[in-house]
CSV table of C-alpha atoms and ligand atoms in Angstrom, one decimal:
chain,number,residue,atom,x,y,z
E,1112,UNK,CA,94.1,79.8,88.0
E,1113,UNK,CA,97.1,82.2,88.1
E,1114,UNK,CA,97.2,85.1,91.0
E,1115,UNK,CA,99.2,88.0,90.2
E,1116,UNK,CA,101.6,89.6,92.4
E,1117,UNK,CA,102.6,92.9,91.1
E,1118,UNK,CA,104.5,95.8,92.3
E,1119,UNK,CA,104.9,99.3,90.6
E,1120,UNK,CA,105.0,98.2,87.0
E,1121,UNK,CA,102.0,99.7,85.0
E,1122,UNK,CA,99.5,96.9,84.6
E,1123,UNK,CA,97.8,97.3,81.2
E,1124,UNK,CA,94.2,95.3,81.1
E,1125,UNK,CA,93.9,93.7,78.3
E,1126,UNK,CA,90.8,91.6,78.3
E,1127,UNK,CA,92.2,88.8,75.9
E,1128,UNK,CA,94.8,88.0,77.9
E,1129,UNK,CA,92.9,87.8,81.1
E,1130,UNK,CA,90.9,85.4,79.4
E,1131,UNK,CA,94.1,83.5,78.5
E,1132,UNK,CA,95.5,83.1,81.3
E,1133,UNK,CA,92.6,82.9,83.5
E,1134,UNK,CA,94.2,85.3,85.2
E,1135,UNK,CA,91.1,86.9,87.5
E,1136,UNK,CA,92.9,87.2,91.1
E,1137,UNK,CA,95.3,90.0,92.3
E,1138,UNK,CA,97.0,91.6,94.9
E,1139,UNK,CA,98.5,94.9,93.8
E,1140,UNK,CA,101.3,96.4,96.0
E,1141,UNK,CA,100.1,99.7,96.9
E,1142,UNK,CA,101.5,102.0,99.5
E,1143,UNK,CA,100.6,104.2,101.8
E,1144,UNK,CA,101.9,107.1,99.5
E,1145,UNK,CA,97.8,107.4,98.3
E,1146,UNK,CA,96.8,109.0,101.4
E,1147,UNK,CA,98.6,112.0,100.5
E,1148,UNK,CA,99.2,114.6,103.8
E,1149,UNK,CA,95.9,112.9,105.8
E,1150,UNK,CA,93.9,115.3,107.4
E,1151,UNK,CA,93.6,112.7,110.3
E,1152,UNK,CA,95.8,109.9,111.6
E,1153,UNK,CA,95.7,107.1,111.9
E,1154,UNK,CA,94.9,106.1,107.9
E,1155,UNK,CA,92.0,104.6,107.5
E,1156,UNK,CA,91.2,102.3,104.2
E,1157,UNK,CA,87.9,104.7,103.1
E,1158,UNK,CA,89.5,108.0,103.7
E,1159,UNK,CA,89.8,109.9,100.3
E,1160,UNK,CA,93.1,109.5,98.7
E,1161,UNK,CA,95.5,112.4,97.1
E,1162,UNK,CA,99.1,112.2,95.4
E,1163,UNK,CA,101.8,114.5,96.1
E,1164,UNK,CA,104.8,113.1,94.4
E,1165,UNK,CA,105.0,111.3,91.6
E,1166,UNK,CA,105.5,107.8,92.7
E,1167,UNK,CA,102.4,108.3,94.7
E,1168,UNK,CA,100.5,108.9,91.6
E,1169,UNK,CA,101.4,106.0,90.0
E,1170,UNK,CA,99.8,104.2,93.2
E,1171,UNK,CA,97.1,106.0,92.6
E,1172,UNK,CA,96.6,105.4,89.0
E,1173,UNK,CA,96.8,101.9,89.4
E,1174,UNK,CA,94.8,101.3,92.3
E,1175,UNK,CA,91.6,103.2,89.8
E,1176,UNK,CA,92.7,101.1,87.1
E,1177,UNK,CA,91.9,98.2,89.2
E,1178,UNK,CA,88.7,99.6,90.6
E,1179,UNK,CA,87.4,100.2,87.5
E,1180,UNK,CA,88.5,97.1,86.5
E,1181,UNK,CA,86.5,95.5,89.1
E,1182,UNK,CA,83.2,97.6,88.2
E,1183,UNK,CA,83.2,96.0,84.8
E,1184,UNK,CA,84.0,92.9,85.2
E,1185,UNK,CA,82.7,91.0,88.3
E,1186,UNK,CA,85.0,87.8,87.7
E,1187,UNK,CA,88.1,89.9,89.2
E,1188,UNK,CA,89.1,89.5,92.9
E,1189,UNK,CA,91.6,92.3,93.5
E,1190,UNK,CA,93.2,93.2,97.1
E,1191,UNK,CA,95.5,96.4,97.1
E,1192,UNK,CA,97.7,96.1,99.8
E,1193,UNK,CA,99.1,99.5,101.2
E,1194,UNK,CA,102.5,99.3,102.6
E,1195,UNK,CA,103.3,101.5,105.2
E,1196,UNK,CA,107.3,101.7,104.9
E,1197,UNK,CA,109.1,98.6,105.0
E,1198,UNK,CA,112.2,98.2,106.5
E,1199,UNK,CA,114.6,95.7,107.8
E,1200,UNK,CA,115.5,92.0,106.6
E,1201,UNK,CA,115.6,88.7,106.7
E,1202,UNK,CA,116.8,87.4,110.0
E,1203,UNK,CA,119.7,85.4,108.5
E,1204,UNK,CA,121.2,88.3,107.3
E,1205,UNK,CA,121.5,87.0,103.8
E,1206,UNK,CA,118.6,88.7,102.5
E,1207,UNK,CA,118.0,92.6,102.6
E,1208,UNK,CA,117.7,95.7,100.1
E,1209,UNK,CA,120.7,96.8,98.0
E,1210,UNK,CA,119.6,100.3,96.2
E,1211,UNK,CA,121.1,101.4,93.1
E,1212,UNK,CA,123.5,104.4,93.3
E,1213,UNK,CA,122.7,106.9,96.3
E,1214,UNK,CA,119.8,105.5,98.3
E,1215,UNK,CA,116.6,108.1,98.5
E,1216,UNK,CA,114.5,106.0,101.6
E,1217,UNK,CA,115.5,106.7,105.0
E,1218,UNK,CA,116.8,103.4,106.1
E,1219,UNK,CA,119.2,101.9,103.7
E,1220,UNK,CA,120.3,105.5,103.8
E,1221,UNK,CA,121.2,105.4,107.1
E,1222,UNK,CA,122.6,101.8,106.7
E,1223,UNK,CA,125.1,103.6,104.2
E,1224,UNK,CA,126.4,105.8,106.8
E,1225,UNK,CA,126.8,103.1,109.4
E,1226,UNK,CA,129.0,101.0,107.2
E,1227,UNK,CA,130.7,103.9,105.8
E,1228,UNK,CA,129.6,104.4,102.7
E,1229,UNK,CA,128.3,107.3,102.9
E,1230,UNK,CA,129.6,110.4,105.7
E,1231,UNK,CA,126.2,111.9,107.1
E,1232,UNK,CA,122.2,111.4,107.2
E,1233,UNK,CA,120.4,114.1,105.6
E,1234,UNK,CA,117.2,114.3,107.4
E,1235,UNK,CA,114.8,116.6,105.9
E,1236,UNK,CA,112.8,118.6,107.8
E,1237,UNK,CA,113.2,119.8,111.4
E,1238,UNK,CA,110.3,122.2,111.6
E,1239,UNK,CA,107.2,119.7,111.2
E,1240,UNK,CA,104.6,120.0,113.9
E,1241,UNK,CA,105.6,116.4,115.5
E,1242,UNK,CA,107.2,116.0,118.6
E,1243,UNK,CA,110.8,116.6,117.5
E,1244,UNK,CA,110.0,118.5,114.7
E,1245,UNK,CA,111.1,115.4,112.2
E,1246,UNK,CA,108.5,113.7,110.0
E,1247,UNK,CA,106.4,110.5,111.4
E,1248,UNK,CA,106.3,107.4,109.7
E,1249,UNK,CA,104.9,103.6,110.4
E,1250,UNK,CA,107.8,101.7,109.3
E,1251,UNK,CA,107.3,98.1,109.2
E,1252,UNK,CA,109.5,95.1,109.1
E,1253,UNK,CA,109.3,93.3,105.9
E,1254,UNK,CA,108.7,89.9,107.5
E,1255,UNK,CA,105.3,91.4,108.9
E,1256,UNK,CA,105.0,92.3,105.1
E,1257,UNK,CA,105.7,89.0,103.6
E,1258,UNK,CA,103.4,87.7,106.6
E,1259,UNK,CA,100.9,90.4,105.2
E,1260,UNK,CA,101.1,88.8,102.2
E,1261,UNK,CA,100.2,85.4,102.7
E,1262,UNK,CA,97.3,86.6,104.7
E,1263,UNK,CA,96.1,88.3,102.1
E,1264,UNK,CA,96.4,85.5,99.4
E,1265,UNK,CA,94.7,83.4,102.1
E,1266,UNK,CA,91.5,85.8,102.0
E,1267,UNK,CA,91.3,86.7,98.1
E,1268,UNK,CA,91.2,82.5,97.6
E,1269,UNK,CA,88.1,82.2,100.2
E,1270,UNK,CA,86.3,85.3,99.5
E,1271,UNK,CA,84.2,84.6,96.8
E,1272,UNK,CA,82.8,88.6,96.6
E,1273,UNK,CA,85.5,90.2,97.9
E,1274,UNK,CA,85.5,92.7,94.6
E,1275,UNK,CA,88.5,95.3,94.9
E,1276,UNK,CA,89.6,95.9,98.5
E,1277,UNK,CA,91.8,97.9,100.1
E,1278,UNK,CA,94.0,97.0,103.2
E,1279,UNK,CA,96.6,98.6,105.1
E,1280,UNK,CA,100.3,97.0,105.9
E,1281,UNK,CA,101.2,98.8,109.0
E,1282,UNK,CA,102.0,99.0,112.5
E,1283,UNK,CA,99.5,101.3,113.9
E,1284,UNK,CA,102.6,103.1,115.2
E,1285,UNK,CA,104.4,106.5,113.9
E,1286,UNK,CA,108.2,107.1,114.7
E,1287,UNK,CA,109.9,109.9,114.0
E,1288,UNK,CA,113.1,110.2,111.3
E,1289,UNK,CA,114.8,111.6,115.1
E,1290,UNK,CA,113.5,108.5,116.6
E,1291,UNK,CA,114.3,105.9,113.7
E,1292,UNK,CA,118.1,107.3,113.9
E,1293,UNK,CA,118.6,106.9,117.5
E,1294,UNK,CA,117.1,103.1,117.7
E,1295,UNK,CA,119.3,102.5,114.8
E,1296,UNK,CA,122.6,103.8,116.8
E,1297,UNK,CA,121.8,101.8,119.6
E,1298,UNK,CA,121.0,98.7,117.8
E,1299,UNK,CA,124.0,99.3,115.5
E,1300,UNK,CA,126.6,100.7,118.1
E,1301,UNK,CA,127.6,102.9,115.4
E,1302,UNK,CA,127.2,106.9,115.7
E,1303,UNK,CA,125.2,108.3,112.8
E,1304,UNK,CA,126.3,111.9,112.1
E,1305,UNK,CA,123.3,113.5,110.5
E,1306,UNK,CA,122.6,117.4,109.1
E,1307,UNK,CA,119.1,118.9,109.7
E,1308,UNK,CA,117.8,120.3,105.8
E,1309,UNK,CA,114.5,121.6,104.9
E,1310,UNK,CA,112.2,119.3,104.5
E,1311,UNK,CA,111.9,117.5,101.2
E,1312,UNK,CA,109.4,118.1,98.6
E,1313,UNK,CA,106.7,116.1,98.6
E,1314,UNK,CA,107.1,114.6,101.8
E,1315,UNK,CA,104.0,114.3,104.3
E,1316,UNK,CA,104.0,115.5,108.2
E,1317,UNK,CA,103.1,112.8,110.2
E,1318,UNK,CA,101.5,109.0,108.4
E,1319,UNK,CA,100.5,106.2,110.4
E,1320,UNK,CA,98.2,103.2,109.7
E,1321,UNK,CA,95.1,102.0,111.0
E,1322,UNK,CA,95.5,98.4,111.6
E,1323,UNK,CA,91.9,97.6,112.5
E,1324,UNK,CA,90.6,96.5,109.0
E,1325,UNK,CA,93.6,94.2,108.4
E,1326,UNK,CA,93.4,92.3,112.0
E,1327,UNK,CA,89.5,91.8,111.9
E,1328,UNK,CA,89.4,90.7,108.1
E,1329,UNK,CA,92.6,89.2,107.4
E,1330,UNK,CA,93.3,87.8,110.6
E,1331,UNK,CA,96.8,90.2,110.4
E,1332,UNK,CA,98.7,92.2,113.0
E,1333,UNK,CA,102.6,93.2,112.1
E,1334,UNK,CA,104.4,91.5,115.5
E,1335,UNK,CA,107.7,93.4,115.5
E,1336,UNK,CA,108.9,96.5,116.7
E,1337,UNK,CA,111.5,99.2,115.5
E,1338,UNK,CA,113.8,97.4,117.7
E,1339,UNK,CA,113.5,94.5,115.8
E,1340,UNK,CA,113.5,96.3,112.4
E,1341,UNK,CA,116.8,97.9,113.0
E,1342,UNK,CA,118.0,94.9,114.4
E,1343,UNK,CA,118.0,92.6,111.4
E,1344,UNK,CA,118.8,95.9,109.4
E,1345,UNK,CA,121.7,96.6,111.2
E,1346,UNK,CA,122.8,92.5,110.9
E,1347,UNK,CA,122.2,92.4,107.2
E,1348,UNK,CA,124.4,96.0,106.7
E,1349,UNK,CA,127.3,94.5,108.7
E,1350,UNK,CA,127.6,91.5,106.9
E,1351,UNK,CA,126.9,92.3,103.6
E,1352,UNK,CA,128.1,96.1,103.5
E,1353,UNK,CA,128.5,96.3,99.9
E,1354,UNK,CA,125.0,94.8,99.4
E,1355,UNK,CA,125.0,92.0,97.1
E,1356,UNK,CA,128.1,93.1,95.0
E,1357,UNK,CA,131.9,92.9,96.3
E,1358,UNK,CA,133.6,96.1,97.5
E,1359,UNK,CA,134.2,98.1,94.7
N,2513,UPG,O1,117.9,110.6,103.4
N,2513,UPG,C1,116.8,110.7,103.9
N,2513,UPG,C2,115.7,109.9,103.4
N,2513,UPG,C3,114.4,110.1,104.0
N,2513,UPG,N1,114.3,111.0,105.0
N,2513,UPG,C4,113.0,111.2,105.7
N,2513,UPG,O2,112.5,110.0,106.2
N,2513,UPG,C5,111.1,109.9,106.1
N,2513,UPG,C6,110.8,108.6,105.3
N,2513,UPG,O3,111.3,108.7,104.0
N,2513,UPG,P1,111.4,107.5,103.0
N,2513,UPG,O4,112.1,106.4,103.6
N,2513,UPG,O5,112.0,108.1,101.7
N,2513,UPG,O6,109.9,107.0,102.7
N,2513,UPG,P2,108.6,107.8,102.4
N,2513,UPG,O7,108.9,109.0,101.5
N,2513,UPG,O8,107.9,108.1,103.6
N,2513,UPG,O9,107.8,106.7,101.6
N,2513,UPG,C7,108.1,106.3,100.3
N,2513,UPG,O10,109.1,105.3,100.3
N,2513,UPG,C8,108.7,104.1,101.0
N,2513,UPG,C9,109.8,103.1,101.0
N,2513,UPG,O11,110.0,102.7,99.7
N,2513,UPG,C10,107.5,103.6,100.4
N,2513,UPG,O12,107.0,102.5,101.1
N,2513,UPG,C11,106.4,104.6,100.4
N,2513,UPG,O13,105.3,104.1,99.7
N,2513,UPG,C12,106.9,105.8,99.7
N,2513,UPG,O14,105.9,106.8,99.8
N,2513,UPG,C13,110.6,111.1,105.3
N,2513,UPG,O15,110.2,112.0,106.3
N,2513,UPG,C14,111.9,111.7,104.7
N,2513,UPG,O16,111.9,113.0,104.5
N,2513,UPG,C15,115.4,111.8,105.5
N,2513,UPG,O17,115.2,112.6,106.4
N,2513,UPG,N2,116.6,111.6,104.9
């Protein structure tokens, strides 16, 4: 029996190959990017879902695809597990994100400026109706992820009808873009200089997950903080500042 792990690759269904490989089990990486702009936080797994950027549609598409999937064919097990926005690395420091080019995500963004790679944060949008006017996310620390993960695998191999479910990857908590840049100064030491911009097309006010679903069924609760996140960010930026490649 094969599961598949997939991230934001199309996945085509093609019913020969299923058969195949036997391949009946999933867990699609989805994000949190279907909720669109929620009329209420926090995000809860039944609320209706909406793209506003393209990358959300694709989300979008595929999570139907693998509904409607499911609705044909009752052999399929499928979780689609929403990431909220990952962040951070592995504790050793040898393992983190190394974007391509200038980074678009908030965090290795501001990772950039710290090492100086880059002279100033952008942060877009000062005006939203949130504490500081900056836009709230749930970031989470990708070991909670991977963590995530594992409970999920755990439940789609003992949950005979578990048909195409949906789960959230979060923290329950929203921090601000305001907030993210000042626990990342003090965890860093380093002054990020940033420039307030309109906000950025696309872009939701305030998202936030509701963790209920994911603790009571998959037994899952992310255990670190922003602290922690920036942390092992900030240890993985200083000693691999150039990201996986030599200084240019
Ligand atoms: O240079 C930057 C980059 C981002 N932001 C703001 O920071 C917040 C977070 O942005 P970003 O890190 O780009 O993530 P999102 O746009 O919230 O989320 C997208 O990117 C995440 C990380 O890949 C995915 O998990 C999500 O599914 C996807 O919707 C937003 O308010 C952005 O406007 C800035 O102010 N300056």
């Amino acid at each position: 029996m094969i599961t598949g792990l997939i991230n934001a690759n199309p996945v085509v269904y093609e019913k020969k190959r299923s058969v195949d490989f036997e391949l009946h089990q999933l867990v699609f990486s989805s994000s949190e990017t279907v909720y669109g702009q929620p009329e209420k936080i926090p995000c809860i797994e039944d609320f209706q879902l909406m793209a506003m950027n393209p990358y959300g549609r694709t989300k979008l598409f595929l999570e139907e695809i693998a509904r409607d999937i499911e609705r044909v064919d009752s052999e399929w097990r499928m979780i689609l597990l929403r990431y909220f926005n990952p962040v951070g690395a592995h504790e050793s420091g040898k393992l983190g994100e190394d974007p391509k080019g200038i980074p678009n995500n908030l965090m290795p963004y501001i990772q950039q400026v710290a090492v100086g790679r880059l002279p100033e944060l952008n942060v877009y949008g000062h005006d939203y109706p949130t504490a500081d006017g900056s836009a709230v996310r749930d970031y989470i620390h990708v070991m909670d992820l991977a963590d995530g993960h594992i409970a999920a695998l755990r439940k789609l191999f003992t949950t005979e009808n578990i048909g195409c479910t949906a789960y959230n990857l979060g923290t329950g908590r929203g921090t601000s873009v305001l907030e993210m840049v000042a626990t990342f100064e003090k965890a860093s030491g380093k002054k990020i200089p940033i420039k307030l911009c309109p906000r950025r097309a696309g872009d939701a006010t305030a998202v936030y997950a509701s963790t209920e679903k994911a603790e009571k069924e998959l037994g899952w609760k992310a255990k670190y903080g922003i602290e922690e996140m920036c942390r092992d960010q900030w240890k993985w930026a200083s000693q691999n500042p150039w990201g996986y490649q030599s200084q240019p």
